[in-house]
């Protein structure tokens, strides 16, 4: 029994903090309340205990733009995962790039990092974002690997087969490109799946016990993906009233970070405000692909500028857990839930510099070693 004593405890559902002790029993939270006892006491006075952070959109193993052996993609992910956990990010959903071997390595303790949910690759039609093409060389599959199956489809039957390939390779989630890249959208050459293809992806995923996350920048792509039944819509840079209406039954993962220094930053923030005003559920995702890597702590700062600190933390804890269907296991500091916890210096909710505030991290009840390298 480990006792985390004297902290303020954050409740993401109410946005309030309460002075309390938290008793851990192995990997679970046993009790939350005043004046508790435990075998090992950890003084948390002057600190804030929050649930372990959940990043719903990462790319821990995206390949680098330069030509390197395939092993470089895998080996670079090792320090990335370690740093994420040391910053209090205890669960991540990978949205393209990591295969099921990463999950195995984490379970076996070969590497250290958050719990990982994988989607393997982004499904899409010929000519879409998942179909790289070089005019001189033709089709170039830089992710060609048995553990990362072919993601391309044309027609509903082929879309169902693509889902089955991902499930066979142990994907936890199915990702589909409902729009192309930002560049393609802006250039007016966006190749998108048909509504029938999207419906086939979502329907087959459900039949296989999986949910769908949909990459979508344009309003039309958001509407198509949401109406098809995608559980979460990623990016949503150009939302309008039709898009936020369609999002009534989905989660919006805005991933503000990659756009934050571009000409579209203001448009993206406006889309988020529009969604919030319409009551759309927001979950946090960093889109951790650009280098140098950003992570969820950057995304939270950007979210807080629109949502406020408490709502930004909710998007990365209880609401993220709800999106991932993990809310019966984590995302709040409550008895019976998994002991994924972060102790921050100070008792306020300010997310401006979360990495600078992290005093300790517990993942599955185990205290995480401090980060000793940048």
Short mmCIF file of N, CA, C and O in Angstrom, two decimals, residues 259-358:
data_model
loop_
_atom_site.label_atom_id
_atom_site.label_comp_id
_atom_site.label_asym_id
_atom_site.label_seq_id
_atom_site.Cartn_x
_atom_site.Cartn_y
_atom_site.Cartn_z
N UNK A 259 -0.43 23.00 -36.54
CA UNK A 259 -0.89 24.18 -37.27
C UNK A 259 -0.58 25.49 -36.55
O UNK A 259 -0.84 26.56 -37.06
N UNK A 260 -0.04 25.38 -35.34
CA UNK A 260 0.02 26.55 -34.47
C UNK A 260 0.95 27.65 -34.97
O UNK A 260 0.80 28.81 -34.60
N UNK A 261 1.90 27.31 -35.84
CA UNK A 261 2.82 28.31 -36.39
C UNK A 261 2.59 28.52 -37.88
O UNK A 261 3.48 28.99 -38.59
N UNK A 262 1.40 28.20 -38.36
CA UNK A 262 1.10 28.33 -39.78
C UNK A 262 0.03 29.39 -40.00
O UNK A 262 -0.58 29.90 -39.05
N UNK A 263 -0.23 29.68 -41.26
CA UNK A 263 -1.26 30.67 -41.60
C UNK A 263 -2.66 30.20 -41.25
O UNK A 263 -3.60 31.00 -41.25
N UNK A 264 -2.81 28.90 -40.94
CA UNK A 264 -4.13 28.35 -40.65
C UNK A 264 -4.42 28.27 -39.15
O UNK A 264 -5.47 27.74 -38.76
N UNK A 265 -3.51 28.76 -38.31
CA UNK A 265 -3.69 28.65 -36.86
C UNK A 265 -4.98 29.33 -36.41
O UNK A 265 -5.73 28.77 -35.60
N UNK A 266 -5.23 30.52 -36.90
CA UNK A 266 -6.44 31.24 -36.50
C UNK A 266 -7.71 30.54 -36.95
O UNK A 266 -8.69 30.46 -36.20
N UNK A 267 -7.70 30.02 -38.16
CA UNK A 267 -8.85 29.27 -38.67
C UNK A 267 -9.11 28.02 -37.84
O UNK A 267 -10.26 27.68 -37.54
N UNK A 268 -8.03 27.36 -37.45
CA UNK A 268 -8.16 26.14 -36.66
C UNK A 268 -8.75 26.44 -35.28
O UNK A 268 -9.63 25.72 -34.80
N UNK A 269 -8.27 27.52 -34.65
CA UNK A 269 -8.83 27.91 -33.34
C UNK A 269 -10.31 28.28 -33.48
O UNK A 269 -11.12 27.96 -32.60
N UNK A 270 -10.65 28.94 -34.57
CA UNK A 270 -12.06 29.28 -34.79
C UNK A 270 -12.89 28.00 -34.90
O UNK A 270 -14.02 27.93 -34.38
N UNK A 271 -12.37 27.00 -35.58
CA UNK A 271 -13.10 25.73 -35.71
C UNK A 271 -13.33 25.10 -34.34
O UNK A 271 -14.41 24.58 -34.06
N UNK A 272 -12.30 25.15 -33.49
CA UNK A 272 -12.45 24.60 -32.15
C UNK A 272 -13.51 25.36 -31.36
O UNK A 272 -14.35 24.75 -30.69
N UNK A 273 -13.49 26.67 -31.44
CA UNK A 273 -14.51 27.47 -30.73
C UNK A 273 -15.90 27.13 -31.23
O UNK A 273 -16.86 27.02 -30.44
N UNK A 274 -16.04 26.97 -32.53
CA UNK A 274 -17.34 26.64 -33.11
C UNK A 274 -17.83 25.30 -32.56
O UNK A 274 -19.00 25.14 -32.21
N UNK A 275 -16.92 24.34 -32.47
CA UNK A 275 -17.29 23.02 -31.94
C UNK A 275 -17.68 23.10 -30.47
O UNK A 275 -18.66 22.48 -30.05
N UNK A 276 -16.91 23.83 -29.69
CA UNK A 276 -17.20 23.96 -28.26
C UNK A 276 -18.56 24.62 -28.05
O UNK A 276 -19.37 24.18 -27.22
N UNK A 277 -18.84 25.67 -28.80
CA UNK A 277 -20.12 26.36 -28.67
C UNK A 277 -21.29 25.45 -29.02
O UNK A 277 -22.40 25.61 -28.50
N UNK A 278 -21.05 24.48 -29.90
CA UNK A 278 -22.11 23.54 -30.30
C UNK A 278 -22.20 22.35 -29.37
O UNK A 278 -23.05 21.47 -29.57
N UNK A 279 -21.33 22.28 -28.35
CA UNK A 279 -21.38 21.18 -27.40
C UNK A 279 -20.71 19.91 -27.86
O UNK A 279 -20.96 18.83 -27.31
N UNK A 280 -19.84 20.00 -28.87
CA UNK A 280 -19.12 18.82 -29.36
C UNK A 280 -18.12 18.37 -28.29
O UNK A 280 -17.46 19.18 -27.64
N UNK A 281 -17.99 17.07 -28.12
CA UNK A 281 -17.05 16.52 -27.15
C UNK A 281 -15.63 16.63 -27.69
O UNK A 281 -15.36 16.25 -28.83
N UNK A 282 -14.74 17.14 -26.84
CA UNK A 282 -13.35 17.40 -27.25
C UNK A 282 -12.42 16.46 -26.50
O UNK A 282 -12.48 16.35 -25.28
N UNK A 283 -11.56 15.79 -27.25
CA UNK A 283 -10.48 14.99 -26.66
C UNK A 283 -9.15 15.49 -27.20
O UNK A 283 -9.07 16.00 -28.32
N UNK A 284 -8.11 15.34 -26.40
CA UNK A 284 -6.82 15.94 -26.74
C UNK A 284 -5.95 14.98 -27.53
O UNK A 284 -5.87 13.79 -27.23
N UNK A 285 -5.29 15.52 -28.53
CA UNK A 285 -4.31 14.77 -29.31
C UNK A 285 -3.29 15.73 -29.88
O UNK A 285 -3.63 16.81 -30.35
N UNK A 286 -2.03 15.34 -29.83
CA UNK A 286 -0.95 16.27 -30.20
C UNK A 286 -0.52 16.16 -31.64
O UNK A 286 0.15 17.05 -32.16
N UNK A 287 -0.83 15.04 -32.32
CA UNK A 287 -0.29 14.76 -33.65
C UNK A 287 1.24 14.81 -33.61
O UNK A 287 1.88 15.51 -34.39
N UNK A 288 1.80 14.02 -32.71
CA UNK A 288 3.23 14.04 -32.45
C UNK A 288 4.00 13.43 -33.63
O UNK A 288 4.44 12.32 -33.63
N UNK A 289 4.11 14.22 -34.70
CA UNK A 289 4.88 13.77 -35.86
C UNK A 289 5.97 14.76 -36.25
O UNK A 289 7.09 14.35 -36.56
N UNK A 290 5.69 16.08 -36.27
CA UNK A 290 6.74 17.01 -36.71
C UNK A 290 7.96 16.94 -35.79
O UNK A 290 7.84 16.62 -34.62
N UNK A 291 9.10 17.20 -36.35
CA UNK A 291 10.32 17.21 -35.55
C UNK A 291 10.89 18.62 -35.54
O UNK A 291 10.92 19.26 -36.59
N UNK A 292 11.38 19.16 -34.39
CA UNK A 292 11.44 18.40 -33.13
C UNK A 292 10.04 18.06 -32.62
O UNK A 292 9.10 18.81 -32.83
N UNK A 293 9.95 16.90 -31.96
CA UNK A 293 8.65 16.39 -31.52
C UNK A 293 7.96 17.38 -30.58
O UNK A 293 8.56 17.91 -29.66
N UNK A 294 6.68 17.61 -30.84
CA UNK A 294 5.82 18.22 -29.83
C UNK A 294 5.15 17.07 -29.10
O UNK A 294 5.19 15.93 -29.53
N UNK A 295 4.55 17.36 -27.98
CA UNK A 295 3.79 16.31 -27.30
C UNK A 295 2.56 16.94 -26.68
O UNK A 295 2.23 18.11 -26.93
N UNK A 296 1.86 16.18 -25.89
CA UNK A 296 0.57 16.60 -25.37
C UNK A 296 0.68 17.84 -24.49
O UNK A 296 -0.27 18.62 -24.41
N UNK A 297 1.82 18.04 -23.85
CA UNK A 297 1.94 19.24 -23.00
C UNK A 297 1.88 20.51 -23.84
O UNK A 297 1.37 21.53 -23.39
N UNK A 298 2.39 20.46 -25.06
CA UNK A 298 2.24 21.59 -25.98
C UNK A 298 0.78 21.76 -26.39
O UNK A 298 0.23 22.87 -26.40
N UNK A 299 0.14 20.66 -26.74
CA UNK A 299 -1.25 20.71 -27.16
C UNK A 299 -2.16 21.25 -26.06
O UNK A 299 -3.09 22.04 -26.33
N UNK A 300 -1.90 20.88 -24.81
CA UNK A 300 -2.73 21.35 -23.70
C UNK A 300 -2.65 22.87 -23.55
O UNK A 300 -3.65 23.52 -23.26
N UNK A 301 -1.46 23.40 -23.73
CA UNK A 301 -1.31 24.86 -23.65
C UNK A 301 -2.16 25.55 -24.71
O UNK A 301 -2.82 26.57 -24.46
N UNK A 302 -2.17 25.01 -25.92
CA UNK A 302 -2.95 25.59 -27.01
C UNK A 302 -4.45 25.39 -26.79
O UNK A 302 -5.26 26.29 -27.05
N UNK A 303 -4.84 24.22 -26.30
CA UNK A 303 -6.25 23.98 -25.99
C UNK A 303 -6.74 24.93 -24.89
O UNK A 303 -7.86 25.45 -24.96
N UNK A 304 -5.89 25.14 -23.88
CA UNK A 304 -6.31 25.97 -22.75
C UNK A 304 -6.58 27.41 -23.17
O UNK A 304 -7.41 28.09 -22.56
N UNK A 305 -5.92 27.88 -24.20
CA UNK A 305 -6.15 29.24 -24.68
C UNK A 305 -7.57 29.41 -25.21
O UNK A 305 -8.09 30.53 -25.25
N UNK A 306 -8.20 28.31 -25.60
CA UNK A 306 -9.59 28.35 -26.08
C UNK A 306 -10.55 27.82 -25.03
O UNK A 306 -11.61 28.41 -24.78
N UNK A 307 -10.19 26.70 -24.40
CA UNK A 307 -11.12 26.02 -23.49
C UNK A 307 -11.00 26.44 -22.03
O UNK A 307 -11.93 26.26 -21.25
N UNK A 308 -9.82 26.95 -21.65
CA UNK A 308 -9.49 27.13 -20.24
C UNK A 308 -8.72 25.93 -19.73
O UNK A 308 -8.77 24.83 -20.32
N UNK A 309 -8.00 26.11 -18.63
CA UNK A 309 -7.10 25.06 -18.12
C UNK A 309 -7.85 23.79 -17.71
O UNK A 309 -7.45 22.68 -18.06
N UNK A 310 -8.94 23.94 -16.96
CA UNK A 310 -9.65 22.77 -16.45
C UNK A 310 -10.22 21.93 -17.59
O UNK A 310 -10.11 20.70 -17.60
N UNK A 311 -10.83 22.59 -18.58
CA UNK A 311 -11.41 21.85 -19.69
C UNK A 311 -10.34 21.21 -20.57
O UNK A 311 -10.55 20.13 -21.13
N UNK A 312 -9.19 21.87 -20.69
CA UNK A 312 -8.09 21.28 -21.45
C UNK A 312 -7.61 20.00 -20.77
O UNK A 312 -7.38 18.97 -21.43
N UNK A 313 -7.47 20.04 -19.44
CA UNK A 313 -7.07 18.84 -18.71
C UNK A 313 -8.13 17.75 -18.80
O UNK A 313 -7.81 16.56 -18.90
N UNK A 314 -9.39 18.13 -18.79
CA UNK A 314 -10.45 17.14 -18.96
C UNK A 314 -10.33 16.46 -20.32
O UNK A 314 -10.50 15.23 -20.44
N UNK A 315 -10.00 17.23 -21.37
CA UNK A 315 -9.87 16.67 -22.71
C UNK A 315 -8.75 15.64 -22.78
O UNK A 315 -8.76 14.76 -23.66
N UNK A 316 -7.77 15.75 -21.88
CA UNK A 316 -6.62 14.84 -21.89
C UNK A 316 -6.69 13.80 -20.79
O UNK A 316 -5.72 13.06 -20.58
N UNK A 317 -7.83 13.72 -20.09
CA UNK A 317 -7.96 12.72 -19.02
C UNK A 317 -9.30 12.00 -19.15
O UNK A 317 -9.41 11.04 -19.91
N UNK A 318 -10.33 12.47 -18.48
CA UNK A 318 -11.59 11.71 -18.46
C UNK A 318 -12.26 11.67 -19.83
O UNK A 318 -12.84 10.64 -20.20
N UNK A 319 -12.21 12.76 -20.59
CA UNK A 319 -12.87 12.75 -21.89
C UNK A 319 -12.10 11.90 -22.90
O UNK A 319 -12.70 11.20 -23.72
N UNK A 320 -10.78 11.97 -22.82
CA UNK A 320 -9.96 11.11 -23.69
C UNK A 320 -10.22 9.63 -23.37
O UNK A 320 -10.34 8.80 -24.28
N UNK A 321 -10.31 9.31 -22.09
CA UNK A 321 -10.59 7.93 -21.70
C UNK A 321 -11.95 7.49 -22.22
O UNK A 321 -12.14 6.35 -22.66
N UNK A 322 -12.90 8.39 -22.19
CA UNK A 322 -14.26 8.07 -22.67
C UNK A 322 -14.23 7.78 -24.18
O UNK A 322 -14.85 6.82 -24.65
N UNK A 323 -13.52 8.62 -24.93
CA UNK A 323 -13.39 8.37 -26.37
C UNK A 323 -12.78 7.00 -26.63
O UNK A 323 -13.27 6.25 -27.49
N UNK A 324 -11.74 6.64 -25.89
CA UNK A 324 -11.03 5.39 -26.13
C UNK A 324 -11.70 4.18 -25.49
O UNK A 324 -11.16 3.08 -25.52
N UNK A 325 -12.86 4.39 -24.89
CA UNK A 325 -13.61 3.34 -24.19
C UNK A 325 -12.79 2.75 -23.04
O UNK A 325 -12.85 1.55 -22.76
N UNK A 326 -12.07 3.62 -22.37
CA UNK A 326 -11.25 3.21 -21.23
C UNK A 326 -11.68 3.90 -19.94
O UNK A 326 -10.97 3.85 -18.94
N UNK A 327 -12.84 4.55 -19.96
CA UNK A 327 -13.25 5.35 -18.82
C UNK A 327 -13.63 4.52 -17.60
O UNK A 327 -13.74 5.06 -16.50
N UNK A 328 -13.82 3.20 -17.77
CA UNK A 328 -14.04 2.36 -16.60
C UNK A 328 -12.72 1.90 -15.99
O UNK A 328 -12.72 1.15 -15.00
N UNK A 329 -11.60 2.36 -16.54
CA UNK A 329 -10.29 1.90 -16.11
C UNK A 329 -9.33 3.02 -15.75
O UNK A 329 -8.41 2.82 -14.96
N UNK A 330 -9.51 4.21 -16.32
CA UNK A 330 -8.56 5.30 -16.09
C UNK A 330 -9.19 6.64 -16.47
O UNK A 330 -10.33 6.70 -16.92
N UNK A 331 -8.43 7.71 -16.26
CA UNK A 331 -8.91 9.04 -16.64
C UNK A 331 -9.42 9.88 -15.50
O UNK A 331 -9.67 11.08 -15.67
N UNK A 332 -9.58 9.28 -14.31
CA UNK A 332 -10.01 10.01 -13.13
C UNK A 332 -9.27 9.46 -11.92
O UNK A 332 -8.73 8.34 -11.96
N UNK A 333 -9.25 10.22 -10.84
CA UNK A 333 -8.61 9.77 -9.60
C UNK A 333 -9.72 9.25 -8.69
O UNK A 333 -10.27 9.98 -7.87
N UNK A 334 -10.07 7.98 -8.89
CA UNK A 334 -11.18 7.38 -8.16
C UNK A 334 -10.84 5.95 -7.76
O UNK A 334 -10.09 5.27 -8.46
N UNK A 335 -11.39 5.48 -6.64
CA UNK A 335 -11.14 4.08 -6.23
C UNK A 335 -11.54 3.10 -7.31
O UNK A 335 -12.57 3.26 -7.97
N UNK A 336 -10.71 2.09 -7.49
CA UNK A 336 -10.97 1.05 -8.47
C UNK A 336 -10.33 1.29 -9.82
O UNK A 336 -10.16 0.35 -10.60
N UNK A 337 -10.00 2.55 -10.12
CA UNK A 337 -9.38 2.84 -11.41
C UNK A 337 -7.87 2.61 -11.35
O UNK A 337 -7.27 2.48 -10.28
N UNK A 338 -7.27 2.56 -12.52
CA UNK A 338 -5.85 2.27 -12.60
C UNK A 338 -5.05 3.42 -12.02
O UNK A 338 -5.40 4.60 -12.18
N UNK A 339 -3.97 3.09 -11.35
CA UNK A 339 -3.13 4.08 -10.69
C UNK A 339 -2.16 4.70 -11.69
O UNK A 339 -0.95 4.50 -11.64
N UNK A 340 -2.72 5.47 -12.62
CA UNK A 340 -1.96 6.33 -13.52
C UNK A 340 -2.15 7.74 -13.01
O UNK A 340 -3.24 8.32 -13.13
N UNK A 341 -1.09 8.31 -12.46
CA UNK A 341 -1.20 9.59 -11.76
C UNK A 341 0.02 10.45 -12.04
O UNK A 341 1.13 9.94 -12.26
N UNK A 342 -0.19 11.76 -12.00
CA UNK A 342 0.90 12.72 -12.17
C UNK A 342 0.84 13.71 -11.02
O UNK A 342 -0.23 14.27 -10.73
N UNK A 343 1.97 13.92 -10.34
CA UNK A 343 2.06 14.91 -9.28
C UNK A 343 2.76 16.14 -9.83
O UNK A 343 3.90 16.08 -10.29
N UNK A 344 2.05 17.28 -9.77
CA UNK A 344 2.58 18.54 -10.25
C UNK A 344 2.95 19.44 -9.09
O UNK A 344 2.29 19.42 -8.04
N UNK A 345 3.99 20.24 -9.27
CA UNK A 345 4.31 21.28 -8.29
C UNK A 345 3.21 22.34 -8.32
O UNK A 345 2.72 22.73 -9.40
N UNK A 346 2.83 22.82 -7.15
CA UNK A 346 1.78 23.82 -7.06
C UNK A 346 0.41 23.19 -7.16
O UNK A 346 0.25 22.07 -7.64
N UNK A 347 -0.59 23.92 -6.70
CA UNK A 347 -1.95 23.38 -6.65
C UNK A 347 -2.90 24.00 -7.67
O UNK A 347 -4.08 23.67 -7.68
N UNK A 348 -2.38 24.88 -8.52
CA UNK A 348 -3.24 25.50 -9.53
C UNK A 348 -3.32 24.61 -10.78
O UNK A 348 -2.57 23.64 -10.92
N UNK A 349 -4.21 24.96 -11.69
CA UNK A 349 -4.44 24.16 -12.89
C UNK A 349 -3.70 24.68 -14.12
O UNK A 349 -3.92 24.20 -15.23
N UNK A 350 -2.83 25.64 -13.94
CA UNK A 350 -2.12 26.27 -15.06
C UNK A 350 -1.34 25.23 -15.86
O UNK A 350 -0.48 24.52 -15.32
N UNK A 351 -1.62 25.13 -17.17
CA UNK A 351 -0.94 24.15 -18.01
C UNK A 351 0.13 24.78 -18.91
O UNK A 351 0.63 24.14 -19.84
N UNK A 352 0.51 26.01 -18.61
CA UNK A 352 1.46 26.71 -19.46
C UNK A 352 2.78 25.97 -19.58
O UNK A 352 3.38 25.89 -20.66
N UNK A 353 3.26 25.39 -18.48
CA UNK A 353 4.54 24.67 -18.49
C UNK A 353 4.41 23.40 -17.67
O UNK A 353 5.01 23.27 -16.60
N UNK A 354 3.64 22.46 -18.16
CA UNK A 354 3.47 21.22 -17.41
C UNK A 354 4.77 20.44 -17.24
O UNK A 354 5.03 19.91 -16.15
N UNK A 355 5.64 20.33 -18.25
CA UNK A 355 6.89 19.57 -18.03
C UNK A 355 7.72 20.12 -16.88
O UNK A 355 8.34 19.36 -16.13
N UNK A 356 7.71 21.44 -16.71
CA UNK A 356 8.46 22.05 -15.62
C UNK A 356 7.84 21.84 -14.26
O UNK A 356 8.48 22.07 -13.23
N UNK A 357 6.58 21.38 -14.23
CA UNK A 357 5.88 21.18 -12.96
C UNK A 357 5.85 19.72 -12.49
O UNK A 357 5.48 19.46 -11.35
N UNK A 358 6.23 18.78 -13.36
CA UNK A 358 6.09 17.37 -13.00
C UNK A 358 7.07 16.98 -11.90
O UNK A 358 8.29 17.09 -12.06
#
